[in-house]
């Protein structure tokens, strides 16, 4: 592992993490020291997991009383927090992990770990995550989706990108820049069934068409309609709304009972293609203004509609997916994603788990098995089967420390999975297989051939 550059430096190092496709068409990360590697990451380095009612006393005893403030909240600047992060880096490195993925608590100074492990830098430029939208808003009341066509949106992206790039661009061990966690580009088929909706299937578009008449997004919507129809009255007939002019259509907010669903779907898709161009194009433009070298990882997505493929191909270096299942279940989708975009792929979030008695109320994330031995074997098989594909560049495990019911919730209500119990003890039936798989990962990937191997 190469050591980080000076975190106060305002320059990009000569040597950073890059991509390489070797003579056998196998993709690799290339570290600043020139070594080939795949990213074997861990997610959810979050202090609330260490501060449940059941494990807070042990956490404070192990790492120090200044882990929390006088108000009982996490203190990121004490000696205990630094000791805690160093301990995590040591523990996961001994198991063969080499990177921190998504959900490292934002308040933790990256200097605590940037010298010793690869990591991603989240942008968090806009609240477009599906899980956040679902928690906070009812259907057709999506928000706070921003107006992507507005000048304010571009200023916000520029400002946030500048902040993040200047904070992280001097780090040799930065894997790349990360945008949104599960952006809600389109309702998945199961969500369409749940909402009984197969026309207005783009939540961001649903928000835009309800904006005020003078909003830039609403004006872009009117441009789409003007390009597709001969008159405002023709639009009114398709959408079954009462409007005789373009000005009346601009003021309209209820578009949701159309007469011609097929035409409406085409209009909404055209609007969303413009949204994606703004989202990916502006991020890439401003990142490259402040950092011309580090990789762009884009969003982490569970469901990636095919209309997004051209934008990923043009503006993103590595595609991040999220899959909580054996690799065989999404092998074909991953292969098609690679074929259409040309981008290597990381499963940026996934896990296998046993649901403990202590998780009986909230349940547990992950693809469930009955025994720890099965969980360990599933981890090993996922690493092997995924990295036998030349386009796969790694897997980031959803969780380090297992969470039980009586603990503050994170991104969703379900408890986090982990290969350590809440007291930082290894589940050895799991970690033995993790260590074995991580040790073999580079060799399995080196043996990959163009087109991958079978799922047998």
mmCIF file of N, CA and C in Angstrom, residues 372-419:
data_model
loop_
_atom_site.group_PDB
_atom_site.id
_atom_site.type_symbol
_atom_site.label_atom_id
_atom_site.label_comp_id
_atom_site.label_asym_id
_atom_site.label_seq_id
_atom_site.Cartn_x
_atom_site.Cartn_y
_atom_site.Cartn_z
ATOM 1 N N UNK A 372 -23.526 -19.980 9.859
ATOM 2 C CA UNK A 372 -22.358 -19.152 9.564
ATOM 3 C C UNK A 372 -21.465 -19.807 8.519
ATOM 4 N N UNK A 373 -21.394 -21.122 8.546
ATOM 5 C CA UNK A 373 -20.573 -21.831 7.559
ATOM 6 C C UNK A 373 -21.082 -21.543 6.143
ATOM 7 N N UNK A 374 -22.401 -21.513 5.980
ATOM 8 C CA UNK A 374 -22.969 -21.207 4.665
ATOM 9 C C UNK A 374 -22.680 -19.764 4.264
ATOM 10 N N UNK A 375 -22.720 -18.860 5.222
ATOM 11 C CA UNK A 375 -22.400 -17.460 4.935
ATOM 12 C C UNK A 375 -20.956 -17.337 4.456
ATOM 13 N N UNK A 376 -20.037 -17.984 5.165
ATOM 14 C CA UNK A 376 -18.636 -17.927 4.770
ATOM 15 C C UNK A 376 -18.400 -18.499 3.388
ATOM 16 N N UNK A 377 -19.041 -19.625 3.100
ATOM 17 C CA UNK A 377 -18.884 -20.241 1.784
ATOM 18 C C UNK A 377 -19.494 -19.363 0.695
ATOM 19 N N UNK A 378 -20.622 -18.708 1.002
ATOM 20 C CA UNK A 378 -21.246 -17.818 0.021
ATOM 21 C C UNK A 378 -20.338 -16.637 -0.299
ATOM 22 N N UNK A 379 -19.664 -16.103 0.724
ATOM 23 C CA UNK A 379 -18.708 -15.014 0.479
ATOM 24 C C UNK A 379 -17.597 -15.502 -0.453
ATOM 25 N N UNK A 380 -17.023 -16.651 -0.126
ATOM 26 C CA UNK A 380 -15.927 -17.179 -0.933
ATOM 27 C C UNK A 380 -16.373 -17.391 -2.376
ATOM 28 N N UNK A 381 -17.557 -17.971 -2.548
ATOM 29 C CA UNK A 381 -18.042 -18.251 -3.895
ATOM 30 C C UNK A 381 -18.302 -16.949 -4.661
ATOM 31 N N UNK A 382 -18.842 -15.938 -3.969
ATOM 32 C CA UNK A 382 -19.102 -14.679 -4.671
ATOM 33 C C UNK A 382 -17.799 -14.064 -5.169
ATOM 34 N N UNK A 383 -16.801 -14.015 -4.326
ATOM 35 C CA UNK A 383 -15.520 -13.439 -4.741
ATOM 36 C C UNK A 383 -14.960 -14.215 -5.928
ATOM 37 N N UNK A 384 -14.989 -15.535 -5.831
ATOM 38 C CA UNK A 384 -14.414 -16.336 -6.912
ATOM 39 C C UNK A 384 -15.195 -16.173 -8.214
ATOM 40 N N UNK A 385 -16.515 -16.370 -8.164
ATOM 41 C CA UNK A 385 -17.300 -16.355 -9.397
ATOM 42 C C UNK A 385 -17.309 -14.974 -10.036
ATOM 43 N N UNK A 386 -17.360 -13.922 -9.223
ATOM 44 C CA UNK A 386 -17.363 -12.581 -9.812
ATOM 45 C C UNK A 386 -16.006 -12.249 -10.419
ATOM 46 N N UNK A 387 -14.932 -12.553 -9.715
ATOM 47 C CA UNK A 387 -13.611 -12.172 -10.205
ATOM 48 C C UNK A 387 -13.102 -13.086 -11.305
ATOM 49 N N UNK A 388 -13.805 -14.169 -11.581
ATOM 50 C CA UNK A 388 -13.492 -14.962 -12.767
ATOM 51 C C UNK A 388 -13.991 -14.278 -14.041
ATOM 52 N N UNK A 389 -14.702 -13.182 -13.872
ATOM 53 C CA UNK A 389 -15.127 -12.385 -15.024
ATOM 54 C C UNK A 389 -14.105 -11.264 -15.238
ATOM 55 N N UNK A 390 -13.640 -11.061 -16.448
ATOM 56 C CA UNK A 390 -12.562 -10.087 -16.678
ATOM 57 C C UNK A 390 -12.962 -8.647 -16.410
ATOM 58 N N UNK A 391 -14.266 -8.383 -16.384
ATOM 59 C CA UNK A 391 -14.744 -7.011 -16.220
ATOM 60 C C UNK A 391 -15.091 -6.668 -14.775
ATOM 61 N N UNK A 392 -15.075 -7.646 -13.870
ATOM 62 C CA UNK A 392 -15.390 -7.370 -12.471
ATOM 63 C C UNK A 392 -14.127 -6.934 -11.729
ATOM 64 N N UNK A 393 -14.258 -5.881 -10.937
ATOM 65 C CA UNK A 393 -13.089 -5.302 -10.264
ATOM 66 C C UNK A 393 -13.178 -5.370 -8.751
ATOM 67 N N UNK A 394 -14.155 -6.108 -8.225
ATOM 68 C CA UNK A 394 -14.188 -6.260 -6.783
ATOM 69 C C UNK A 394 -15.581 -6.282 -6.199
ATOM 70 N N UNK A 395 -15.601 -6.374 -4.877
ATOM 71 C CA UNK A 395 -16.835 -6.448 -4.109
ATOM 72 C C UNK A 395 -16.618 -5.740 -2.779
ATOM 73 N N UNK A 396 -17.571 -4.884 -2.401
ATOM 74 C CA UNK A 396 -17.527 -4.197 -1.114
ATOM 75 C C UNK A 396 -18.599 -4.784 -0.213
ATOM 76 N N UNK A 397 -18.154 -5.346 0.893
ATOM 77 C CA UNK A 397 -19.048 -6.059 1.806
ATOM 78 C C UNK A 397 -19.860 -5.077 2.638
ATOM 79 N N UNK A 398 -21.149 -5.318 2.715
ATOM 80 C CA UNK A 398 -22.053 -4.436 3.455
ATOM 81 C C UNK A 398 -21.931 -4.713 4.949
ATOM 82 N N UNK A 399 -20.938 -4.087 5.550
ATOM 83 C CA UNK A 399 -20.831 -4.139 6.992
ATOM 84 C C UNK A 399 -19.591 -4.831 7.504
ATOM 85 N N UNK A 400 -19.128 -4.341 8.635
ATOM 86 C CA UNK A 400 -18.026 -4.928 9.389
ATOM 87 C C UNK A 400 -18.549 -5.479 10.704
ATOM 88 N N UNK A 401 -19.227 -4.621 11.456
ATOM 89 C CA UNK A 401 -19.727 -4.970 12.779
ATOM 90 C C UNK A 401 -21.217 -5.274 12.700
ATOM 91 N N UNK A 402 -21.590 -6.429 13.197
ATOM 92 C CA UNK A 402 -22.995 -6.825 13.188
ATOM 93 C C UNK A 402 -23.811 -5.946 14.143
ATOM 94 N N UNK A 403 -24.983 -5.546 13.691
ATOM 95 C CA UNK A 403 -25.866 -4.690 14.479
ATOM 96 C C UNK A 403 -27.031 -5.505 15.030
ATOM 97 N N UNK A 404 -27.391 -5.220 16.271
ATOM 98 C CA UNK A 404 -28.547 -5.865 16.888
ATOM 99 C C UNK A 404 -29.684 -4.866 17.044
ATOM 100 N N UNK A 405 -30.807 -5.349 17.540
ATOM 101 C CA UNK A 405 -32.032 -4.549 17.537
ATOM 102 C C UNK A 405 -31.915 -3.241 18.315
ATOM 103 N N UNK A 406 -31.356 -3.289 19.507
ATOM 104 C CA UNK A 406 -31.361 -2.112 20.378
ATOM 105 C C UNK A 406 -30.192 -1.197 20.045
ATOM 106 N N UNK A 407 -30.266 -0.603 18.843
ATOM 107 C CA UNK A 407 -29.203 0.267 18.350
ATOM 108 C C UNK A 407 -29.825 1.281 17.412
ATOM 109 N N UNK A 408 -29.246 2.460 17.349
ATOM 110 C CA UNK A 408 -29.713 3.495 16.429
ATOM 111 C C UNK A 408 -29.687 2.965 15.000
ATOM 112 N N UNK A 409 -30.708 3.326 14.220
ATOM 113 C CA UNK A 409 -30.782 2.882 12.833
ATOM 114 C C UNK A 409 -29.948 3.781 11.925
ATOM 115 N N UNK A 410 -29.510 3.203 10.808
ATOM 116 C CA UNK A 410 -28.727 3.948 9.831
ATOM 117 C C UNK A 410 -29.561 4.339 8.632
ATOM 118 N N UNK A 411 -29.164 3.869 7.416
ATOM 119 C CA UNK A 411 -29.865 4.286 6.211
ATOM 120 C C UNK A 411 -31.245 3.657 6.099
ATOM 121 N N UNK A 412 -31.433 2.452 6.644
ATOM 122 C CA UNK A 412 -32.746 1.818 6.669
ATOM 123 C C UNK A 412 -32.940 1.162 8.032
ATOM 124 N N UNK A 413 -34.151 0.661 8.271
ATOM 125 C CA UNK A 413 -34.467 0.101 9.579
ATOM 126 C C UNK A 413 -33.782 -1.241 9.827
ATOM 127 N N UNK A 414 -33.504 -1.984 8.761
ATOM 128 C CA UNK A 414 -32.928 -3.314 8.910
ATOM 129 C C UNK A 414 -31.522 -3.241 9.501
ATOM 130 N N UNK A 415 -31.187 -4.206 10.342
ATOM 131 C CA UNK A 415 -29.875 -4.216 10.995
ATOM 132 C C UNK A 415 -28.757 -4.526 10.004
ATOM 133 N N UNK A 416 -27.602 -3.940 10.276
ATOM 134 C CA UNK A 416 -26.434 -4.175 9.435
ATOM 135 C C UNK A 416 -25.877 -5.580 9.670
ATOM 136 N N UNK A 417 -25.325 -6.137 8.602
ATOM 137 C CA UNK A 417 -24.611 -7.401 8.713
ATOM 138 C C UNK A 417 -23.149 -7.131 9.057
ATOM 139 N N UNK A 418 -22.455 -8.167 9.475
ATOM 140 C CA UNK A 418 -21.042 -8.017 9.779
ATOM 141 C C UNK A 418 -20.395 -9.359 10.032
ATOM 142 N N UNK A 419 -19.080 -9.394 9.889
ATOM 143 C CA UNK A 419 -18.323 -10.608 10.194
ATOM 144 C C UNK A 419 -17.681 -10.521 11.575
#
